[in-house]
CSV table of N, CA, C and O in Angstrom, one decimal:
chain,number,residue,atom,x,y,z
A,1,UNK,N,57.8,135.0,-78.1
A,1,UNK,CA,58.0,136.4,-78.3
A,1,UNK,C,59.4,136.7,-78.6
A,1,UNK,O,60.3,136.2,-78.0
A,2,UNK,N,59.7,137.5,-79.7
A,2,UNK,CA,61.0,137.7,-80.1
A,2,UNK,C,61.6,138.9,-79.3
A,2,UNK,O,60.9,139.8,-78.8
A,3,UNK,N,62.9,139.0,-79.3
A,3,UNK,CA,63.6,140.0,-78.5
A,3,UNK,C,63.5,141.4,-79.1
A,3,UNK,O,63.8,142.4,-78.4
A,4,UNK,N,63.0,141.5,-80.3
A,4,UNK,CA,62.8,142.8,-80.9
A,4,UNK,C,61.3,143.1,-81.1
A,4,UNK,O,60.9,144.1,-81.7
A,5,UNK,N,60.4,142.4,-80.4
A,5,UNK,CA,59.0,142.7,-80.5
A,5,UNK,C,58.7,144.0,-79.8
A,5,UNK,O,59.5,144.4,-78.8
A,6,UNK,N,57.7,144.7,-80.2
A,6,UNK,CA,57.4,146.0,-79.6
A,6,UNK,C,57.3,145.9,-78.1
A,6,UNK,O,57.8,146.8,-77.4
A,7,UNK,N,56.6,144.9,-77.6
A,7,UNK,CA,56.4,144.8,-76.1
A,7,UNK,C,57.8,144.7,-75.4
A,7,UNK,O,57.9,145.2,-74.3
A,8,UNK,N,58.7,144.0,-76.0
A,8,UNK,CA,60.0,143.7,-75.4
A,8,UNK,C,60.8,145.0,-75.3
A,8,UNK,O,61.3,145.4,-74.3
A,9,UNK,N,60.8,145.8,-76.4
A,9,UNK,CA,61.5,147.1,-76.4
A,9,UNK,C,60.8,148.1,-75.5
A,9,UNK,O,61.5,148.8,-74.7
A,10,UNK,N,59.5,148.1,-75.4
A,10,UNK,CA,58.8,148.9,-74.5
A,10,UNK,C,59.2,148.6,-73.0
A,10,UNK,O,59.4,149.5,-72.2
A,11,UNK,N,59.2,147.3,-72.7
A,11,UNK,CA,59.6,146.9,-71.4
A,11,UNK,C,61.0,147.4,-71.1
A,11,UNK,O,61.2,147.9,-70.0
A,12,UNK,N,61.9,147.2,-72.0
A,12,UNK,CA,63.3,147.6,-71.7
A,12,UNK,C,63.4,149.1,-71.5
A,12,UNK,O,64.1,149.5,-70.6
A,13,UNK,N,62.7,149.9,-72.2
A,13,UNK,CA,62.7,151.4,-72.0
A,13,UNK,C,62.1,151.7,-70.7
A,13,UNK,O,62.7,152.5,-69.9
A,14,UNK,N,60.9,151.2,-70.4
A,14,UNK,CA,60.3,151.5,-69.1
A,14,UNK,C,61.0,151.0,-67.9
A,14,UNK,O,61.1,151.7,-66.9
A,15,UNK,N,61.6,149.8,-68.0
A,15,UNK,CA,62.5,149.3,-66.9
A,15,UNK,C,63.7,150.2,-66.7
A,15,UNK,O,64.0,150.5,-65.6
A,16,UNK,N,64.3,150.6,-67.8
A,16,UNK,CA,65.4,151.6,-67.7
A,16,UNK,C,65.0,152.8,-66.9
A,16,UNK,O,65.7,153.3,-66.0
A,17,UNK,N,63.9,153.4,-67.3
A,17,UNK,CA,63.4,154.6,-66.7
A,17,UNK,C,63.0,154.4,-65.2
A,17,UNK,O,63.4,155.2,-64.4
A,18,UNK,N,62.4,153.3,-64.9
A,18,UNK,CA,62.0,153.0,-63.5
A,18,UNK,C,63.2,152.8,-62.6
A,18,UNK,O,63.3,153.4,-61.5
A,19,UNK,N,64.1,151.9,-63.1
A,19,UNK,CA,65.3,151.7,-62.3
A,19,UNK,C,66.2,152.9,-62.2
A,19,UNK,O,66.7,153.2,-61.1
A,20,UNK,N,66.2,153.7,-63.2
A,20,UNK,CA,67.0,155.0,-63.1
A,20,UNK,C,66.4,155.9,-62.1
A,20,UNK,O,67.1,156.5,-61.3
A,21,UNK,N,65.1,156.0,-62.0
A,21,UNK,CA,64.4,156.8,-61.0
A,21,UNK,C,64.7,156.3,-59.6
A,21,UNK,O,65.0,157.1,-58.7
A,22,UNK,N,64.7,155.0,-59.4
A,22,UNK,CA,64.9,154.4,-58.1
A,22,UNK,C,66.3,154.7,-57.6
A,22,UNK,O,66.5,154.9,-56.4
A,23,UNK,N,67.3,154.7,-58.5
A,23,UNK,CA,68.7,154.8,-58.0
A,23,UNK,C,69.3,156.2,-58.2
A,23,UNK,O,70.4,156.5,-57.9
A,24,UNK,N,68.5,157.1,-58.8
A,24,UNK,CA,68.9,158.5,-59.0
A,24,UNK,C,69.8,158.7,-60.2
A,24,UNK,O,70.6,159.6,-60.3
A,25,UNK,N,69.7,157.8,-61.2
A,25,UNK,CA,70.5,157.9,-62.4
A,25,UNK,C,69.8,158.9,-63.3
A,25,UNK,O,68.6,158.9,-63.6
A,26,UNK,N,70.6,159.9,-63.8
A,26,UNK,CA,70.1,160.9,-64.8
A,26,UNK,C,69.8,160.2,-66.1
A,26,UNK,O,70.8,159.7,-66.7
A,27,UNK,N,68.6,160.1,-66.6
A,27,UNK,CA,68.3,159.4,-67.8
A,27,UNK,C,68.7,160.3,-69.0
A,27,UNK,O,68.9,161.5,-68.9
A,28,UNK,N,69.0,159.6,-70.1
A,28,UNK,CA,69.4,160.2,-71.3
A,28,UNK,C,68.7,159.4,-72.5
A,28,UNK,O,68.8,158.2,-72.5
A,29,UNK,N,68.1,160.2,-73.4
A,29,UNK,CA,67.4,159.5,-74.5
A,29,UNK,C,68.3,158.6,-75.3
A,29,UNK,O,67.9,157.6,-75.7
A,30,UNK,N,69.6,159.0,-75.4
A,30,UNK,CA,70.5,158.2,-76.2
A,30,UNK,C,70.8,156.9,-75.6
A,30,UNK,O,71.2,155.9,-76.3
A,31,UNK,N,70.5,156.7,-74.3
A,31,UNK,CA,70.8,155.4,-73.7
A,31,UNK,C,69.7,154.4,-74.1
A,31,UNK,O,69.9,153.2,-73.9
A,32,UNK,N,68.6,154.9,-74.6
A,32,UNK,CA,67.5,154.0,-75.1
A,32,UNK,C,67.1,154.3,-76.5
A,32,UNK,O,66.0,154.1,-76.9
A,33,UNK,N,68.1,154.8,-77.3
A,33,UNK,CA,67.8,155.1,-78.7
A,33,UNK,C,67.9,153.8,-79.5
A,33,UNK,O,68.2,152.7,-79.0
A,34,UNK,N,67.7,153.9,-80.8
A,34,UNK,CA,67.5,152.7,-81.6
A,34,UNK,C,68.7,151.8,-81.7
A,34,UNK,O,68.6,150.6,-81.9
A,35,UNK,N,69.9,152.2,-81.5
A,35,UNK,CA,71.1,151.4,-81.4
A,35,UNK,C,71.8,151.7,-80.1
A,35,UNK,O,72.5,152.7,-80.0
A,36,UNK,N,71.5,150.9,-79.1
A,36,UNK,CA,72.0,151.2,-77.8
A,36,UNK,C,72.4,149.9,-77.1
A,36,UNK,O,72.4,148.8,-77.7
A,37,UNK,N,72.8,149.9,-75.9
A,37,UNK,CA,73.3,148.7,-75.2
A,37,UNK,C,72.1,147.8,-74.8
A,37,UNK,O,72.4,146.6,-74.7
A,38,UNK,N,70.9,148.3,-74.8
A,38,UNK,CA,69.8,147.5,-74.5
A,38,UNK,C,69.1,146.8,-75.7
A,38,UNK,O,68.5,145.7,-75.5
A,39,UNK,N,69.2,147.4,-76.8
A,39,UNK,CA,68.6,146.8,-78.0
A,39,UNK,C,69.2,147.4,-79.3
A,39,UNK,O,69.8,148.5,-79.2
A,40,UNK,N,69.1,146.8,-80.4
A,40,UNK,CA,69.5,147.3,-81.7
A,40,UNK,C,68.4,147.1,-82.7
A,40,UNK,O,68.2,146.0,-83.2
A,41,UNK,N,67.7,148.2,-83.0
A,41,UNK,CA,66.6,148.2,-83.9
A,41,UNK,C,66.7,149.4,-84.8
A,41,UNK,O,67.5,150.3,-84.6
A,42,UNK,N,65.9,149.4,-85.9
A,42,UNK,CA,65.9,150.6,-86.8
A,42,UNK,C,65.3,151.8,-86.1
A,42,UNK,O,64.5,151.7,-85.2
A,43,UNK,N,65.8,152.9,-86.6
A,43,UNK,CA,65.3,154.2,-86.1
A,43,UNK,C,63.7,154.3,-86.4
A,43,UNK,O,63.0,154.8,-85.5
A,44,UNK,N,63.3,153.9,-87.5
A,44,UNK,CA,61.8,154.0,-87.8
A,44,UNK,C,61.0,153.2,-86.8
A,44,UNK,O,59.9,153.6,-86.4
A,45,UNK,N,61.5,152.0,-86.5
A,45,UNK,CA,60.8,151.1,-85.6
A,45,UNK,C,60.8,151.7,-84.2
A,45,UNK,O,59.8,151.8,-83.5
A,46,UNK,N,61.9,152.3,-83.8
A,46,UNK,CA,62.1,153.0,-82.5
A,46,UNK,C,61.1,154.1,-82.4
A,46,UNK,O,60.5,154.3,-81.4
A,47,UNK,N,60.9,154.9,-83.5
A,47,UNK,CA,60.0,156.1,-83.5
A,47,UNK,C,58.6,155.6,-83.2
A,47,UNK,O,57.9,156.3,-82.5
A,48,UNK,N,58.2,154.5,-83.8
A,48,UNK,CA,56.8,154.0,-83.6
A,48,UNK,C,56.7,153.6,-82.1
A,48,UNK,O,55.6,154.0,-81.5
A,49,UNK,N,57.6,153.0,-81.6
A,49,UNK,CA,57.6,152.6,-80.2
A,49,UNK,C,57.5,153.8,-79.2
A,49,UNK,O,56.7,153.9,-78.3
A,50,UNK,N,58.4,154.7,-79.5
A,50,UNK,CA,58.4,155.9,-78.7
A,50,UNK,C,57.1,156.7,-78.8
A,50,UNK,O,56.6,157.3,-77.8
A,51,UNK,N,56.6,156.8,-80.0
A,51,UNK,CA,55.3,157.6,-80.1
A,51,UNK,C,54.2,156.9,-79.3
A,51,UNK,O,53.4,157.6,-78.6
A,52,UNK,N,54.2,155.6,-79.3
A,52,UNK,CA,53.2,154.8,-78.5
A,52,UNK,C,53.4,155.1,-77.0
A,52,UNK,O,52.4,155.4,-76.3
A,53,UNK,N,54.7,155.1,-76.5
A,53,UNK,CA,54.9,155.3,-75.1
A,53,UNK,C,54.5,156.8,-74.7
A,53,UNK,O,54.0,157.0,-73.6
A,54,UNK,N,54.8,157.7,-75.6
A,54,UNK,CA,54.5,159.1,-75.3
A,54,UNK,C,53.0,159.3,-75.4
A,54,UNK,O,52.4,159.9,-74.4
A,55,UNK,N,52.3,158.8,-76.4
A,55,UNK,CA,50.9,159.0,-76.6
A,55,UNK,C,50.1,158.3,-75.5
A,55,UNK,O,49.0,158.7,-75.1
A,56,UNK,N,50.6,157.2,-75.0
A,56,UNK,CA,49.9,156.4,-73.9
A,56,UNK,C,50.1,157.1,-72.6
A,56,UNK,O,49.5,156.6,-71.6
A,57,UNK,N,51.0,158.0,-72.5
A,57,UNK,CA,51.3,158.7,-71.2
A,57,UNK,C,52.2,157.9,-70.3
A,57,UNK,O,52.2,158.1,-69.1
A,58,UNK,N,53.0,157.0,-70.8
A,58,UNK,CA,53.9,156.1,-70.0
A,58,UNK,C,55.2,156.8,-69.7
A,58,UNK,O,55.9,156.4,-68.8
A,59,UNK,N,55.6,157.8,-70.5
A,59,UNK,CA,56.8,158.5,-70.3
A,59,UNK,C,56.5,160.0,-70.4
A,59,UNK,O,55.5,160.4,-71.1
A,60,UNK,N,57.3,160.8,-69.8
A,60,UNK,CA,57.2,162.3,-69.8
A,60,UNK,C,58.5,162.9,-70.2
A,60,UNK,O,59.6,162.2,-70.1
A,61,UNK,N,58.5,164.2,-70.5
A,61,UNK,CA,59.7,164.9,-70.8
A,61,UNK,C,60.1,164.8,-72.3
A,61,UNK,O,61.1,165.2,-72.7
A,62,UNK,N,59.3,164.1,-73.1
A,62,UNK,CA,59.5,163.9,-74.5
A,62,UNK,C,58.3,164.4,-75.3
A,62,UNK,O,57.2,164.4,-74.9
A,63,UNK,N,58.6,164.8,-76.6
A,63,UNK,CA,57.6,165.2,-77.5
A,63,UNK,C,57.9,164.5,-78.8
A,63,UNK,O,59.0,164.6,-79.3
A,64,UNK,N,56.9,163.9,-79.4
A,64,UNK,CA,57.0,163.3,-80.7
A,64,UNK,C,56.7,164.3,-81.7
A,64,UNK,O,55.7,165.0,-81.6
A,65,UNK,N,57.6,164.5,-82.7
A,65,UNK,CA,57.3,165.5,-83.8
A,65,UNK,C,57.3,164.7,-85.1
A,65,UNK,O,58.2,164.0,-85.5
A,66,UNK,N,56.1,164.8,-85.7
A,66,UNK,CA,56.0,164.2,-87.0
A,66,UNK,C,55.5,165.2,-88.1
A,66,UNK,O,54.4,165.7,-87.9
A,67,UNK,N,56.3,165.5,-89.0
A,67,UNK,CA,56.0,166.4,-90.1
A,67,UNK,C,56.3,165.7,-91.4
A,67,UNK,O,57.0,164.6,-91.4
A,68,UNK,N,56.0,166.3,-92.5
A,68,UNK,CA,56.1,165.7,-93.8
A,68,UNK,C,57.6,165.4,-94.0
A,68,UNK,O,57.9,164.3,-94.5
A,69,UNK,N,58.5,166.2,-93.7
A,69,UNK,CA,59.9,166.0,-94.0
A,69,UNK,C,60.7,165.7,-92.8
A,69,UNK,O,62.0,165.5,-92.9
A,70,UNK,N,60.1,165.5,-91.6
A,70,UNK,CA,60.9,165.3,-90.4
A,70,UNK,C,60.0,164.5,-89.4
A,70,UNK,O,58.8,164.7,-89.2
A,71,UNK,N,60.7,163.5,-88.8
A,71,UNK,CA,60.1,162.8,-87.7
A,71,UNK,C,61.1,162.6,-86.7
A,71,UNK,O,62.3,162.2,-87.0
A,72,UNK,N,60.7,162.8,-85.4
A,72,UNK,CA,61.7,162.6,-84.3
A,72,UNK,C,61.1,162.7,-83.0
A,72,UNK,O,59.9,163.0,-82.8
A,73,UNK,N,61.9,162.5,-82.0
A,73,UNK,CA,61.6,162.6,-80.6
A,73,UNK,C,62.5,163.7,-79.9
A,73,UNK,O,63.7,163.6,-80.0
A,74,UNK,N,61.9,164.7,-79.3
A,74,UNK,CA,62.6,165.8,-78.7
A,74,UNK,C,62.5,165.7,-77.2
A,74,UNK,O,61.4,165.4,-76.7
A,75,UNK,N,63.6,166.0,-76.5
A,75,UNK,CA,63.5,166.1,-75.0
A,75,UNK,C,63.0,167.5,-74.7
A,75,UNK,O,63.6,168.5,-75.1
A,76,UNK,N,61.9,167.6,-74.0
A,76,UNK,CA,61.3,168.9,-73.7
A,76,UNK,C,61.2,169.1,-72.2
A,76,UNK,O,60.6,170.0,-71.7
A,77,UNK,N,61.8,168.2,-71.4
A,77,UNK,CA,61.8,168.2,-70.0
A,77,UNK,C,62.6,167.1,-69.5
A,77,UNK,O,63.5,166.5,-70.2
A,78,UNK,N,62.3,166.6,-68.2
A,78,UNK,CA,63.0,165.5,-67.7
A,78,UNK,C,62.4,164.2,-68.2
A,78,UNK,O,61.2,163.9,-68.0
A,79,UNK,N,63.2,163.4,-68.9
A,79,UNK,CA,62.8,162.1,-69.4
A,79,UNK,C,62.6,161.1,-68.3
A,79,UNK,O,63.6,160.7,-67.7
A,80,UNK,N,61.4,160.7,-68.0
A,80,UNK,CA,61.1,159.8,-66.9
A,80,UNK,C,59.9,159.0,-67.2
A,80,UNK,O,59.1,159.3,-68.1
A,81,UNK,N,59.7,158.0,-66.3
A,81,UNK,CA,58.5,157.2,-66.4
A,81,UNK,C,57.4,157.9,-65.6
A,81,UNK,O,57.7,158.5,-64.6
A,82,UNK,N,56.2,157.8,-66.0
A,82,UNK,CA,55.1,158.4,-65.3
A,82,UNK,C,54.4,157.3,-64.4
A,82,UNK,O,54.8,156.1,-64.4
A,83,UNK,N,53.5,157.8,-63.6
A,83,UNK,CA,52.7,156.8,-62.8
A,83,UNK,C,52.0,155.8,-63.6
A,83,UNK,O,52.0,154.6,-63.3
A,84,UNK,N,51.5,156.2,-64.7
A,84,UNK,CA,50.8,155.3,-65.6
A,84,UNK,C,51.8,154.3,-66.2
A,84,UNK,O,51.5,153.1,-66.4
A,85,UNK,N,53.0,154.8,-66.5
A,85,UNK,CA,54.0,153.9,-67.0
A,85,UNK,C,54.5,152.8,-66.0
A,85,UNK,O,54.7,151.7,-66.3
A,86,UNK,N,54.6,153.3,-64.8
A,86,UNK,CA,55.0,152.3,-63.7
A,86,UNK,C,53.9,151.3,-63.5
A,86,UNK,O,54.1,150.1,-63.4
A,87,UNK,N,52.6,151.7,-63.6
A,87,UNK,CA,51.5,150.8,-63.4
A,87,UNK,C,51.5,149.8,-64.6
A,87,UNK,O,51.3,148.6,-64.3
A,88,UNK,N,51.7,150.3,-65.8
A,88,UNK,CA,51.7,149.4,-66.9
A,88,UNK,C,52.9,148.4,-66.8
A,88,UNK,O,52.7,147.2,-67.1
A,89,UNK,N,54.0,148.8,-66.4
A,89,UNK,CA,55.2,148.0,-66.3
A,89,UNK,C,55.0,146.9,-65.2
A,89,UNK,O,55.4,145.7,-65.4
A,90,UNK,N,54.4,147.2,-64.1
A,90,UNK,CA,54.2,146.3,-63.0
A,90,UNK,C,53.0,145.4,-63.1
A,90,UNK,O,53.0,144.2,-62.8
A,91,UNK,N,51.9,146.0,-63.6
A,91,UNK,CA,50.6,145.3,-63.6
A,91,UNK,C,50.2,144.6,-64.9
A,91,UNK,O,49.4,143.7,-64.9
A,92,UNK,N,50.8,145.0,-66.0
A,92,UNK,CA,50.4,144.4,-67.3
A,92,UNK,C,50.9,143.0,-67.4
A,92,UNK,O,52.1,142.8,-67.2
A,93,UNK,N,50.1,142.0,-67.8
A,93,UNK,CA,50.5,140.6,-67.8
A,93,UNK,C,51.6,140.4,-69.0
A,93,UNK,O,52.5,139.6,-68.8
A,94,UNK,N,51.5,141.1,-70.0
A,94,UNK,CA,52.5,141.0,-71.1
A,94,UNK,C,53.8,141.5,-70.7
A,94,UNK,O,54.8,140.9,-70.9
A,95,UNK,N,53.8,142.6,-69.9
A,95,UNK,CA,55.1,143.1,-69.4
A,95,UNK,C,55.7,142.1,-68.4
A,95,UNK,O,56.9,141.9,-68.4
A,96,UNK,N,54.9,141.4,-67.7
A,96,UNK,CA,55.5,140.4,-66.7
A,96,UNK,C,56.0,139.2,-67.5
A,96,UNK,O,57.1,138.6,-67.1
A,97,UNK,N,55.4,138.8,-68.6
A,97,UNK,CA,55.9,137.7,-69.4
A,97,UNK,C,57.3,138.1,-70.0
A,97,UNK,O,58.2,137.3,-70.1
A,98,UNK,N,57.4,139.4,-70.5
A,98,UNK,CA,58.6,139.9,-71.1
A,98,UNK,C,59.7,139.9,-70.0
A,98,UNK,O,60.8,139.4,-70.2
A,99,UNK,N,59.4,140.3,-68.8
A,99,UNK,CA,60.3,140.3,-67.7
A,99,UNK,C,60.9,138.9,-67.4
A,99,UNK,O,62.1,138.7,-67.3
A,100,UNK,N,60.0,138.0,-67.4
A,100,UNK,CA,60.4,136.6,-67.1
A,100,UNK,C,61.2,136.1,-68.3
A,100,UNK,O,62.2,135.3,-68.1
A,101,UNK,N,60.9,136.4,-69.5
A,101,UNK,CA,61.6,136.0,-70.7
A,101,UNK,C,63.1,136.5,-70.7
A,101,UNK,O,64.0,135.8,-71.0
A,102,UNK,N,63.2,137.8,-70.3
A,102,UNK,CA,64.5,138.4,-70.4
A,102,UNK,C,65.4,137.9,-69.3
A,102,UNK,O,66.6,137.8,-69.5
A,103,UNK,N,64.9,137.7,-68.1
A,103,UNK,CA,65.6,137.1,-67.0
A,103,UNK,C,66.8,137.9,-66.5
A,103,UNK,O,66.8,139.2,-66.6
A,104,UNK,N,67.7,137.3,-65.9
A,104,UNK,CA,68.8,137.9,-65.2
A,104,UNK,C,69.8,138.6,-66.1
A,104,UNK,O,70.4,139.6,-65.8
A,105,UNK,N,69.9,138.1,-67.3
A,105,UNK,CA,70.9,138.7,-68.3
A,105,UNK,C,70.5,140.2,-68.5
A,105,UNK,O,71.4,141.1,-68.5
A,106,UNK,N,69.2,140.5,-68.7
A,106,UNK,CA,68.8,141.9,-68.9
A,106,UNK,C,69.1,142.7,-67.7
A,106,UNK,O,69.5,143.8,-67.8
A,107,UNK,N,68.8,142.2,-66.5
A,107,UNK,CA,69.1,142.9,-65.2
A,107,UNK,C,70.5,143.3,-65.1
A,107,UNK,O,70.9,144.4,-64.7
A,108,UNK,N,71.4,142.4,-65.6
A,108,UNK,CA,72.9,142.7,-65.5
A,108,UNK,C,73.2,143.8,-66.5
A,108,UNK,O,73.9,144.8,-66.1
A,109,UNK,N,72.7,143.7,-67.7
A,109,UNK,CA,73.0,144.8,-68.7
A,109,UNK,C,72.4,146.1,-68.2
A,109,UNK,O,73.1,147.2,-68.3
A,110,UNK,N,71.2,146.1,-67.7
A,110,UNK,CA,70.6,147.3,-67.3
A,110,UNK,C,71.3,147.9,-66.1
A,110,UNK,O,71.6,149.1,-66.0
A,111,UNK,N,71.7,147.1,-65.1
A,111,UNK,CA,72.5,147.5,-64.0
A,111,UNK,C,73.8,148.2,-64.4
A,111,UNK,O,74.2,149.2,-63.8
A,112,UNK,N,74.5,147.6,-65.4
A,112,UNK,CA,75.7,148.2,-65.9
A,112,UNK,C,75.5,149.6,-66.5
A,112,UNK,O,76.3,150.5,-66.4
A,113,UNK,N,74.3,149.7,-67.2
A,113,UNK,CA,74.0,150.9,-67.9
A,113,UNK,C,73.7,152.1,-66.9
A,113,UNK,O,74.2,153.2,-67.1
A,114,UNK,N,73.0,151.8,-65.9
A,114,UNK,CA,72.6,152.9,-65.0
A,114,UNK,C,73.5,152.9,-63.7
A,114,UNK,O,73.2,153.7,-62.8
A,115,UNK,N,74.5,152.1,-63.7
A,115,UNK,CA,75.4,152.2,-62.5
A,115,UNK,C,75.0,151.5,-61.3
A,115,UNK,O,75.4,151.9,-60.2
A,116,UNK,N,74.2,150.4,-61.4
A,116,UNK,CA,73.8,149.7,-60.2
A,116,UNK,C,74.8,148.6,-59.9
A,116,UNK,O,74.7,148.0,-58.8
A,117,UNK,N,75.8,148.3,-60.7
A,117,UNK,CA,76.7,147.2,-60.5
A,117,UNK,C,78.0,147.7,-59.8
A,117,UNK,O,78.4,148.8,-59.9
């Protein structure tokens, strides 16, 4: 599994939201945008991933907007992980494989981002 596979990016976003929730960190969409401290991907690829997370009900507080001349993600509430998102993050076998693959290095970067260090 490559570090820029959809599942890896989904894991990083959901882990960011879950850990932020646990420590009381105010989430910000720009902290998990296409070029951020957790990953560096194209905006188009990021939009596909975010649309999947929104449509699957794994995140809330966001709305995907897709029109002929515009595509984007808007914050329409508090950007957070949902119960379904937590369940997917914890119980899905692919997410557990990603967690194991990323290891301690990801935990350190994530901790620095949300102020756990």
